[in-house]
Short mmCIF file of C-alpha atoms in Angstrom, two decimals:
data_model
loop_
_atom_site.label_atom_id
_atom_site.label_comp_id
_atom_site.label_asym_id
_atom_site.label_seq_id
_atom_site.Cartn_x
_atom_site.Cartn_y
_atom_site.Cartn_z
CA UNK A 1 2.38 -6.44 -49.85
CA UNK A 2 -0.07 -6.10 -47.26
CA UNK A 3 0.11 -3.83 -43.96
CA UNK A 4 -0.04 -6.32 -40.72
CA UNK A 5 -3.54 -5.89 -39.30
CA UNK A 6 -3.63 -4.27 -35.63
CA UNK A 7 -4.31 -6.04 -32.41
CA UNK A 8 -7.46 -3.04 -32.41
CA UNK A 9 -8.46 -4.65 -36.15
CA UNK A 10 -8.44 -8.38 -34.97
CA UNK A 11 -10.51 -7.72 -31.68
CA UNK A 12 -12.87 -6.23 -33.58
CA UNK A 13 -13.14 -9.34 -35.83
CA UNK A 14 -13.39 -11.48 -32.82
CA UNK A 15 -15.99 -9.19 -31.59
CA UNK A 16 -18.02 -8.99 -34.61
CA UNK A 17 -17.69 -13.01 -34.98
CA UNK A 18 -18.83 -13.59 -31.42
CA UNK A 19 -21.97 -10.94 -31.84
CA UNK A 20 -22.78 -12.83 -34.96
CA UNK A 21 -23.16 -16.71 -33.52
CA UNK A 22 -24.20 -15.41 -29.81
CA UNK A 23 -27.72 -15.89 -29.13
CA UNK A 24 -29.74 -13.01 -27.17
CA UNK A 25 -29.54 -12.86 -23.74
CA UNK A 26 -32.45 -13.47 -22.05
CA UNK A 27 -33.93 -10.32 -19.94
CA UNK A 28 -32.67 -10.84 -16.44
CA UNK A 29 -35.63 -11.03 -13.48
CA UNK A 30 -36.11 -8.34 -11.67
CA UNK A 31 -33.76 -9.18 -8.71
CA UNK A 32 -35.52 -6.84 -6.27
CA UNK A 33 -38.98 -7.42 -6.43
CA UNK A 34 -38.13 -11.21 -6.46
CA UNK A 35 -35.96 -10.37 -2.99
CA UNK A 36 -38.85 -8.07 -1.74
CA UNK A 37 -40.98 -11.10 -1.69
CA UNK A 38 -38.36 -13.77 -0.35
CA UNK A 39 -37.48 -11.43 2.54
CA UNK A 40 -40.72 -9.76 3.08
CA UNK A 41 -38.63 -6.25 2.52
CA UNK A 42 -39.70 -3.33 1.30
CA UNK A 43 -38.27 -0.35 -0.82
CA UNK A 44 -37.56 2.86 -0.49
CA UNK A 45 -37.36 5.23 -3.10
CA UNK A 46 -34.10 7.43 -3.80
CA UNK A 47 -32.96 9.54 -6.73
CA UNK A 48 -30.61 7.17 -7.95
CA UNK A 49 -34.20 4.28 -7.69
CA UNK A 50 -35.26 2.27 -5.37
CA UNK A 51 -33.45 0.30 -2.40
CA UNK A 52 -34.18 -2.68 -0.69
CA UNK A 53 -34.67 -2.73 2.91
CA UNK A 54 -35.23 -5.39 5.55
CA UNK A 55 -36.48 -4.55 8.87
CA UNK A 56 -36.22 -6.80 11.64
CA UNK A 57 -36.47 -6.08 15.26
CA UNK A 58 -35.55 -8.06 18.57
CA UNK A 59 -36.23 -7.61 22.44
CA UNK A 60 -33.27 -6.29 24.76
CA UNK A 61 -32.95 -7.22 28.71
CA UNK A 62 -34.38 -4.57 30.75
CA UNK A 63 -31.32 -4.30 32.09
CA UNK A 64 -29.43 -3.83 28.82
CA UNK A 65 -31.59 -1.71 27.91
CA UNK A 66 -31.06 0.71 30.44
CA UNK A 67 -27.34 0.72 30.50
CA UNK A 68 -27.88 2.03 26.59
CA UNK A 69 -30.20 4.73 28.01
CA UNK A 70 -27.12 6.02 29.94
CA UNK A 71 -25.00 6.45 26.42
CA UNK A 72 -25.63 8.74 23.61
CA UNK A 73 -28.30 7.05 21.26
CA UNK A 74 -25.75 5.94 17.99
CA UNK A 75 -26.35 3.97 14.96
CA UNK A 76 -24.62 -0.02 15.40
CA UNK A 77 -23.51 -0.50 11.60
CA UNK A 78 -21.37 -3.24 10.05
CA UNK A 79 -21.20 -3.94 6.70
CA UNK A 80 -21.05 -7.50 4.25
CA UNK A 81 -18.92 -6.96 1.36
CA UNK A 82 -17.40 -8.98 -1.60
CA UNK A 83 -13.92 -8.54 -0.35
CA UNK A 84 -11.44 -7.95 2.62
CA UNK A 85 -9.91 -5.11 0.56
CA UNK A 86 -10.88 -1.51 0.29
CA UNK A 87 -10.14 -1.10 -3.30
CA UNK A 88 -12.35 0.06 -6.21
CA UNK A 89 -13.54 -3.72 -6.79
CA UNK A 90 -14.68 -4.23 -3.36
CA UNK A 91 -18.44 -3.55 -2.88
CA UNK A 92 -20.91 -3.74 -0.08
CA UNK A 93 -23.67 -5.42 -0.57
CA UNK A 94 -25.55 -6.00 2.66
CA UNK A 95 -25.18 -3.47 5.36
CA UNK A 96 -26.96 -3.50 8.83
CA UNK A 97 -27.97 -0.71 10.75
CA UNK A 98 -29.10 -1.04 14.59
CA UNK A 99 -30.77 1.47 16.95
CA UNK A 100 -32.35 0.70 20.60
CA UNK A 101 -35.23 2.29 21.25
CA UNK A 102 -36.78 1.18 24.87
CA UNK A 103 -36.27 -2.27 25.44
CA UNK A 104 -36.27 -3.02 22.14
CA UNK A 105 -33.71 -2.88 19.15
CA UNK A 106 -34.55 -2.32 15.41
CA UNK A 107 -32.19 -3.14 12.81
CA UNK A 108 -32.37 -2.17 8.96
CA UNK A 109 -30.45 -4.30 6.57
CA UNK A 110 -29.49 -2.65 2.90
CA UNK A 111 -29.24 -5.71 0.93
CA UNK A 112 -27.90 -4.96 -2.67
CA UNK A 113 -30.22 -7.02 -5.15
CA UNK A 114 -27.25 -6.71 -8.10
CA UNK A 115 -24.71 -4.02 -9.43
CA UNK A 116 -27.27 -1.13 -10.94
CA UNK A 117 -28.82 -0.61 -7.87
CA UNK A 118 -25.53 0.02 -6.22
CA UNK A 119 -26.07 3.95 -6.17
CA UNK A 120 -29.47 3.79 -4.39
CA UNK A 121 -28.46 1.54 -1.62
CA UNK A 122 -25.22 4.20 -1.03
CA UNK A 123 -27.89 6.87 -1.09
CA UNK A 124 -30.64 5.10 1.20
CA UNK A 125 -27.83 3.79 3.63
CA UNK A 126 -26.19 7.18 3.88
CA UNK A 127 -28.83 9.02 4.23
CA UNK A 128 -30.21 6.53 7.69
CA UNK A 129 -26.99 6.59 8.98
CA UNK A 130 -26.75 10.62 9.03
CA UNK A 131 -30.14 10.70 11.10
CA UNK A 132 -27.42 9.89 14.40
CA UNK A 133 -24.99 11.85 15.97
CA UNK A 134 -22.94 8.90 16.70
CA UNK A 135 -21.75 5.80 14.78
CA UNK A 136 -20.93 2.59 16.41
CA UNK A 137 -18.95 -0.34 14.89
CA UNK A 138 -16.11 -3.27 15.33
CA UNK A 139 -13.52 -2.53 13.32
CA UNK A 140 -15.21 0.02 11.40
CA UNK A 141 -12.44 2.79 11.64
CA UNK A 142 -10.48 0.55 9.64
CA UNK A 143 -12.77 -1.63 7.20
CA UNK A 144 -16.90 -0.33 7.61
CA UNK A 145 -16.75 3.71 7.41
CA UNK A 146 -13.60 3.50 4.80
CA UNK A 147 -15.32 0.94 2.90
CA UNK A 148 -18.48 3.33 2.85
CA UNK A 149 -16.36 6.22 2.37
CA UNK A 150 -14.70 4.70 -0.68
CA UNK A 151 -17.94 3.62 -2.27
CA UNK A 152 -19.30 7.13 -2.03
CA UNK A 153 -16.45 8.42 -3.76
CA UNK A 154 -16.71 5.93 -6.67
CA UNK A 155 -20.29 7.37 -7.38
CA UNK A 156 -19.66 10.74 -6.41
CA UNK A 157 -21.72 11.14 -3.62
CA UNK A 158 -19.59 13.29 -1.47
CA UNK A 159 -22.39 15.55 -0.02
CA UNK A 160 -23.74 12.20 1.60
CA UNK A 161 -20.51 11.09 2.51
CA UNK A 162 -19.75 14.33 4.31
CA UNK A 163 -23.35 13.89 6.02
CA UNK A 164 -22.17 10.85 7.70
CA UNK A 165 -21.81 10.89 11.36
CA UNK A 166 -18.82 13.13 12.94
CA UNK A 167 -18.55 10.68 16.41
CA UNK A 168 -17.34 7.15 15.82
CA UNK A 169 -16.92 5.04 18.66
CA UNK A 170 -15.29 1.89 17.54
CA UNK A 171 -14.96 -1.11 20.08
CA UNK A 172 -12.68 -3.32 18.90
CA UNK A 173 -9.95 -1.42 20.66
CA UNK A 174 -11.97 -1.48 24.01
CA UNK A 175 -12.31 -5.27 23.57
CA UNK A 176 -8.61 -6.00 23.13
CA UNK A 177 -8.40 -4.25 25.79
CA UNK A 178 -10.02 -6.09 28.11
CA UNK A 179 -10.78 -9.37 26.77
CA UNK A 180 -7.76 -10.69 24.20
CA UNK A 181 -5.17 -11.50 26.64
CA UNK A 182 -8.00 -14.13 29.05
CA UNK A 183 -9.83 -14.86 25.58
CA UNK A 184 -6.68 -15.58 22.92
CA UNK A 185 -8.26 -13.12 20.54
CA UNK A 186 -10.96 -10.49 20.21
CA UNK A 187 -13.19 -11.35 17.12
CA UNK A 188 -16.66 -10.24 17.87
CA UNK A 189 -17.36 -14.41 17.56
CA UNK A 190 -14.47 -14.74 20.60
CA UNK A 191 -16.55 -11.54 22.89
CA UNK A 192 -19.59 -12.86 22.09
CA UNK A 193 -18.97 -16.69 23.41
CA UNK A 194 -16.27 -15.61 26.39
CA UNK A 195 -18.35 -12.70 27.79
CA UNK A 196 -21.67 -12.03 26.09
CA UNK A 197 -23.24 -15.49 26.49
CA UNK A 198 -24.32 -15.45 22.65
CA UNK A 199 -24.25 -18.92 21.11
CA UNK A 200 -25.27 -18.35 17.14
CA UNK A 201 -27.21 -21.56 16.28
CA UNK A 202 -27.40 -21.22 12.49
CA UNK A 203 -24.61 -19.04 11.38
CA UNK A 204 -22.30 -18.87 8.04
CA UNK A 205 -18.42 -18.13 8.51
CA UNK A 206 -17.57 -14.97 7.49
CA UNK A 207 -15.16 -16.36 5.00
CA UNK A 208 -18.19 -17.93 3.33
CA UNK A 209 -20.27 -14.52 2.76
CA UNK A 210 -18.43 -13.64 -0.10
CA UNK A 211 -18.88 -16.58 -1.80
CA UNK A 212 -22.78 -16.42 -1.06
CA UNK A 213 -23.48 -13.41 -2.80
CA UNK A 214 -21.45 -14.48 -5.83
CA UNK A 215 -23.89 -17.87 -5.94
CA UNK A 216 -26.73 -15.52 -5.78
CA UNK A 217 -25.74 -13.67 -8.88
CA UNK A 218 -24.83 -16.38 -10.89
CA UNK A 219 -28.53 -17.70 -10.17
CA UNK A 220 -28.61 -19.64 -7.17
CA UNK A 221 -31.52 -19.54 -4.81
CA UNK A 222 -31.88 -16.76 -2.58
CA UNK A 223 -32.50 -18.48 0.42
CA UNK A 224 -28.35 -19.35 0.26
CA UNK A 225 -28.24 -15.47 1.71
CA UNK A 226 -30.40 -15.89 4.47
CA UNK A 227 -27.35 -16.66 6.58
CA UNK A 228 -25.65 -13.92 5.65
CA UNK A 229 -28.65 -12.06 7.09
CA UNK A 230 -28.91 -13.37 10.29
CA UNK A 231 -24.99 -13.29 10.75
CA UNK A 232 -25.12 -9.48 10.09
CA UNK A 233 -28.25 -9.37 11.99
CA UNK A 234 -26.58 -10.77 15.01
CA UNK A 235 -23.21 -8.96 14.20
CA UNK A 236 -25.03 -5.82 15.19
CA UNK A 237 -27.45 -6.73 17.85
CA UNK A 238 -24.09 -7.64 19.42
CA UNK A 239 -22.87 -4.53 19.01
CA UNK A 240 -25.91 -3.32 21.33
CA UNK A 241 -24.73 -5.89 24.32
CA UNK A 242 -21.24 -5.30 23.89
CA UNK A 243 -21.60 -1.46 24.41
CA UNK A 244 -23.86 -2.24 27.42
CA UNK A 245 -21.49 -4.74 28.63
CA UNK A 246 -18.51 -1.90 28.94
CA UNK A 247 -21.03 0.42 30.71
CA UNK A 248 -21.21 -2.54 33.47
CA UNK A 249 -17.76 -2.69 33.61
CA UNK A 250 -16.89 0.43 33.92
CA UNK A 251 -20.05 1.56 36.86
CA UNK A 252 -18.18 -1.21 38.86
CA UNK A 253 -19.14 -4.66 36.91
CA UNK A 254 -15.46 -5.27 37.01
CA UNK A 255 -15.46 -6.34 40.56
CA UNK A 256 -17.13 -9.80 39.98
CA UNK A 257 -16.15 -10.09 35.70
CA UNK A 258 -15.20 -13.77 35.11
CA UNK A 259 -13.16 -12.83 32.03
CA UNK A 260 -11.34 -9.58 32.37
CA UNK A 261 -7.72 -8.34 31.61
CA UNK A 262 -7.17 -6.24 34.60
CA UNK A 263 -4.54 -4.29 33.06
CA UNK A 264 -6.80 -3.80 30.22
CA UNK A 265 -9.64 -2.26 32.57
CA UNK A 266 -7.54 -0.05 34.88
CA UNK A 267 -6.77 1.86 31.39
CA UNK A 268 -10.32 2.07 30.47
CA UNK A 269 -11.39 2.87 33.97
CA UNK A 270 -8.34 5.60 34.16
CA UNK A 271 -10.08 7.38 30.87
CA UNK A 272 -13.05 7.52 32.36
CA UNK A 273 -12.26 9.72 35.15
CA UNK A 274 -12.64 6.89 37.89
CA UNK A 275 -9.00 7.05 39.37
CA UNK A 276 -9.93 5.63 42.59
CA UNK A 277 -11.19 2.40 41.28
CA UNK A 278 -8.32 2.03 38.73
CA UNK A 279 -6.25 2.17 41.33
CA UNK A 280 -8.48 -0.18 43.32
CA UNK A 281 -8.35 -2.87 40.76
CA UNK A 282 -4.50 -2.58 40.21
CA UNK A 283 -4.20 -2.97 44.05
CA UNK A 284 -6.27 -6.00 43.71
CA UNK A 285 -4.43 -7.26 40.89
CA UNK A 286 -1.02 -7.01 42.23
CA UNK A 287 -2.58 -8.99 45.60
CA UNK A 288 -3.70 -11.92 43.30
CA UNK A 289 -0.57 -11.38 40.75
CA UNK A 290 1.70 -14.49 40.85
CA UNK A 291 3.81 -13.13 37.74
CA UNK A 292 5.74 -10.25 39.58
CA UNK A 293 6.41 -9.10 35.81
CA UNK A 294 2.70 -8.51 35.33
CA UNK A 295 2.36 -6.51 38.51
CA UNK A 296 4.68 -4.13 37.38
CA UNK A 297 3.24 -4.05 34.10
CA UNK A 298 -0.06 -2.78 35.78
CA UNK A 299 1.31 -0.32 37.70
CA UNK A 300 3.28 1.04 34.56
CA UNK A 301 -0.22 1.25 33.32
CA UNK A 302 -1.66 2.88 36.36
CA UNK A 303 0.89 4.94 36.88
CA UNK A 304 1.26 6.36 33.23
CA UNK A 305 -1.96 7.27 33.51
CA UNK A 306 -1.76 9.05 36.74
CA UNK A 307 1.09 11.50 35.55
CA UNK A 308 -0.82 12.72 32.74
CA UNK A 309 -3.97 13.65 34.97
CA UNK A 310 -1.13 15.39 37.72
CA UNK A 311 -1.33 12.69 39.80
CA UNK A 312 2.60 12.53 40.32
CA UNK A 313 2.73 11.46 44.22
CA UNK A 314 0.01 8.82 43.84
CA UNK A 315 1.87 7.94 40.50
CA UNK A 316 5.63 7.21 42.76
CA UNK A 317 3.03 5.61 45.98
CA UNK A 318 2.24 3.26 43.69
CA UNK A 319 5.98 2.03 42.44
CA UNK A 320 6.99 2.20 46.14
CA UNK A 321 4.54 -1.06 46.63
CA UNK A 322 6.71 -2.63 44.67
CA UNK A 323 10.01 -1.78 46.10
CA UNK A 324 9.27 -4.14 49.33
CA UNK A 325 10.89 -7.44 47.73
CA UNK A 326 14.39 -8.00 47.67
CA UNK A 327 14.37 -9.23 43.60
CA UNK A 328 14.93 -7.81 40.11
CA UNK A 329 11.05 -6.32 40.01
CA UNK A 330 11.77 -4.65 43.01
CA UNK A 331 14.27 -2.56 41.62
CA UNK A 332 13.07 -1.92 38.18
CA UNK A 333 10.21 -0.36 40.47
CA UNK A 334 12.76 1.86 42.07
CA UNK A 335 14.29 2.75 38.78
CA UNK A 336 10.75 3.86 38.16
CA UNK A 337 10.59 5.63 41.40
CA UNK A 338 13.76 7.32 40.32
CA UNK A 339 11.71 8.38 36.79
CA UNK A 340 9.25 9.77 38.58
CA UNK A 341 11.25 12.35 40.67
CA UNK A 342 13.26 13.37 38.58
CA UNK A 343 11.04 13.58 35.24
CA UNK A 344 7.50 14.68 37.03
CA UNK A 345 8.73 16.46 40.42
CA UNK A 346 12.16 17.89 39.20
CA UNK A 347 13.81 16.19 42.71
CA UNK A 348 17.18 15.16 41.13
CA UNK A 349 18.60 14.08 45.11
CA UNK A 350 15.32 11.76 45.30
CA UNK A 351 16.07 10.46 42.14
CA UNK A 352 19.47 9.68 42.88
CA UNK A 353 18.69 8.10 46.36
CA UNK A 354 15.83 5.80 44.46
CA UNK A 355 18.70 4.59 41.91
CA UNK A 356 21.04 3.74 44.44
CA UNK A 357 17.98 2.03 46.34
CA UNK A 358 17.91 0.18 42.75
CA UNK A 359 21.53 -0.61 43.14
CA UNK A 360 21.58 -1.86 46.58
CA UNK A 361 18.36 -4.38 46.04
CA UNK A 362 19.79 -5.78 42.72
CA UNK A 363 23.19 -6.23 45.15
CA UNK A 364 20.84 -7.87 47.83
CA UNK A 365 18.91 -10.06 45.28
CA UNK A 366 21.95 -11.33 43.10
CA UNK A 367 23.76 -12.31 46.67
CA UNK A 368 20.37 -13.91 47.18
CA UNK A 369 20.18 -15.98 44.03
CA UNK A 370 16.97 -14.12 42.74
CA UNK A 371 18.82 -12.03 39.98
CA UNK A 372 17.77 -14.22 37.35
CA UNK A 373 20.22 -14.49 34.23
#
């Protein structure tokens, strides 16, 4: 009787069948000369071979332009990839890098011309990217640099990973800041519409690059990733404005913003050092505030932020503009008063005389009809 063959045995049958009938592949183009020519690119030469490397460049406002003098000159990077995940499958293969220089901006685009060439694009990308102190990105703590990181680590390039820029300034947290709550969201496509002014004209959805890149490999035309160029193109020139755009902000822009979260830009003013005009722009806010519920949720901000810079007294001054109504608000701003002494200036009989301040208001506001539920 006969042994049963092995599932190993019987793939190698199938193999050996398929090699037999399968006619030779044809040799494959050379992607990046062919993309070199398309995109008028040029290549640079690393140890792993050569990488592909578009270089485009754009005018800045003068006035732009100088608000980036006043920062520390960083790299604006964002990356295309074939995937939302950071996994081993996930690779990047366009990546944009930005730097101002005058009044003008220059951006360098790694665009991967297939798999192989994988390892020089890390190295070439890397390598531009450690030339500047400081990174800039949207979303990049939690997609770009990890994405790069991982990437690195597949191909064992940690002595370029480990080159890569030590200061990070991402801005997607600034922007939710500041613009979500007046915008309904903070996609770069939402900051660049509500308070950059940039209207793309020809633009692919970022939902579509993906798909792009995998047309491209399986033969299609080039041209079908010009998109995906400009839309990284723009995604970083964007960067540029956006950073120049906070700088306005915060050296007093906020006074005449048309989109703004005022919350939002007492923190970031707050951070900066500029107390007064945090405190300014809360005052402000709580004047134009018909939601008493988001007055006190701007001095909670304010105030937070005043106690951890020692700013105790100015911290309770503020609460006490909010004890003046006869309603619920008013005494959850004397419960706060009541924090405040007795957590931050250790004055237990204030604190007490601020709760039963609470007491009597909620008293005066329920007999009122203003005590709500």
């Amino acid at each position: 009787m006969l042994a049963p063959r092995s599932l190993a045995d019987r793939l190698a049958t199938v193999r050996q069948t398929q090699n037999a009938v399968r006619p030779p592949r044809p040799m494959r183009e050379d992607r990046l000369a062919t993309l070199a020519q398309w995109f008028d690119a040029r290549t640079e030469v690393t140890e792993a071979g050569a990488a592909l490397v578009i270089v485009r460049r754009a005018d800045l406002p003068e006035a732009v332009a100088a608000r980036l003098a006043s920062v520390p000159s960083g790299a604006y990077f964002d990356t295309e990839t074939t995937g939302l995940s950071t996994g081993a499958g996930t690779v990047i293969f366009l990546a944009g890098v930005a730097r101002v220089e005058g009044t003008r901006i220059t951006v360098r685009q790694y665009l991967l011309p297939d798999y192989p060439y994988e390892p020089a694009l890390l190295r070439a990308l890397a390598a531009d990217l450690a030339m500047t102190p400081r990174l800039v990105t949207y979303n990049g703590r939690a997609f770009d640099v990890p994405m790069l990181a991982a990437r690195l680590t597949v191909h064992g390039l940690f002595g370029h990973q480990a080159a890569l820029p030590s200061t990070h300034d991402d801005l997607l947290p600034h922007a939710r800041r500041l613009f979500r709550r007046p915008l309904g969201g903070a996609r770069l496509a939402d900051v660049e519409t509500g308070v950059l002014g940039v209207h793309r004209i020809s633009d692919c959805a970022g939902s579509e690059v993906p798909a792009r890149y995998f047309g491209y490999l399986r033969g299609g035309s080039p041209d079908i990733l010009a998109a995906v160029l400009d839309h990284n193109f723009q995604d970083v020139v964007s960067l540029a404005l956006l950073e120049a755009e906070l700088v306005r902000l915060r050296d007093g822009g906020w006074r005449d913003a048309a989109v703004l979260d005022p919350r939002g830009m007492a923190l970031e003013l707050l951070r900066s050092g500029h107390v007064d005009e945090a405190l300014q722009l809360v005052e402000d806010a709580q004047t134009s505030a018909t939601d008493p519920a988001e007055a006190n949720a701007l001095r909670r901000v304010a105030a937070r932020l005043l106690i951890a810079t020692g700013n105790a007294d100015r911290a309770e001054a503020l609460w006490a503009q909010g004890t003046r109504r006869a309603s619920v608000d008013a005494a959850t701003a004397w419960i706060e008063v009541a924090r405040i002494r007795e957590r931050h200036r250790r004055d237990l009989v204030g604190a007490m005389e601020a709760a039963a301040a609470a007491s009597r208001v909620l008293d005066l506001a329920f007999a009122l009809g203003r005590g709500g539920s």
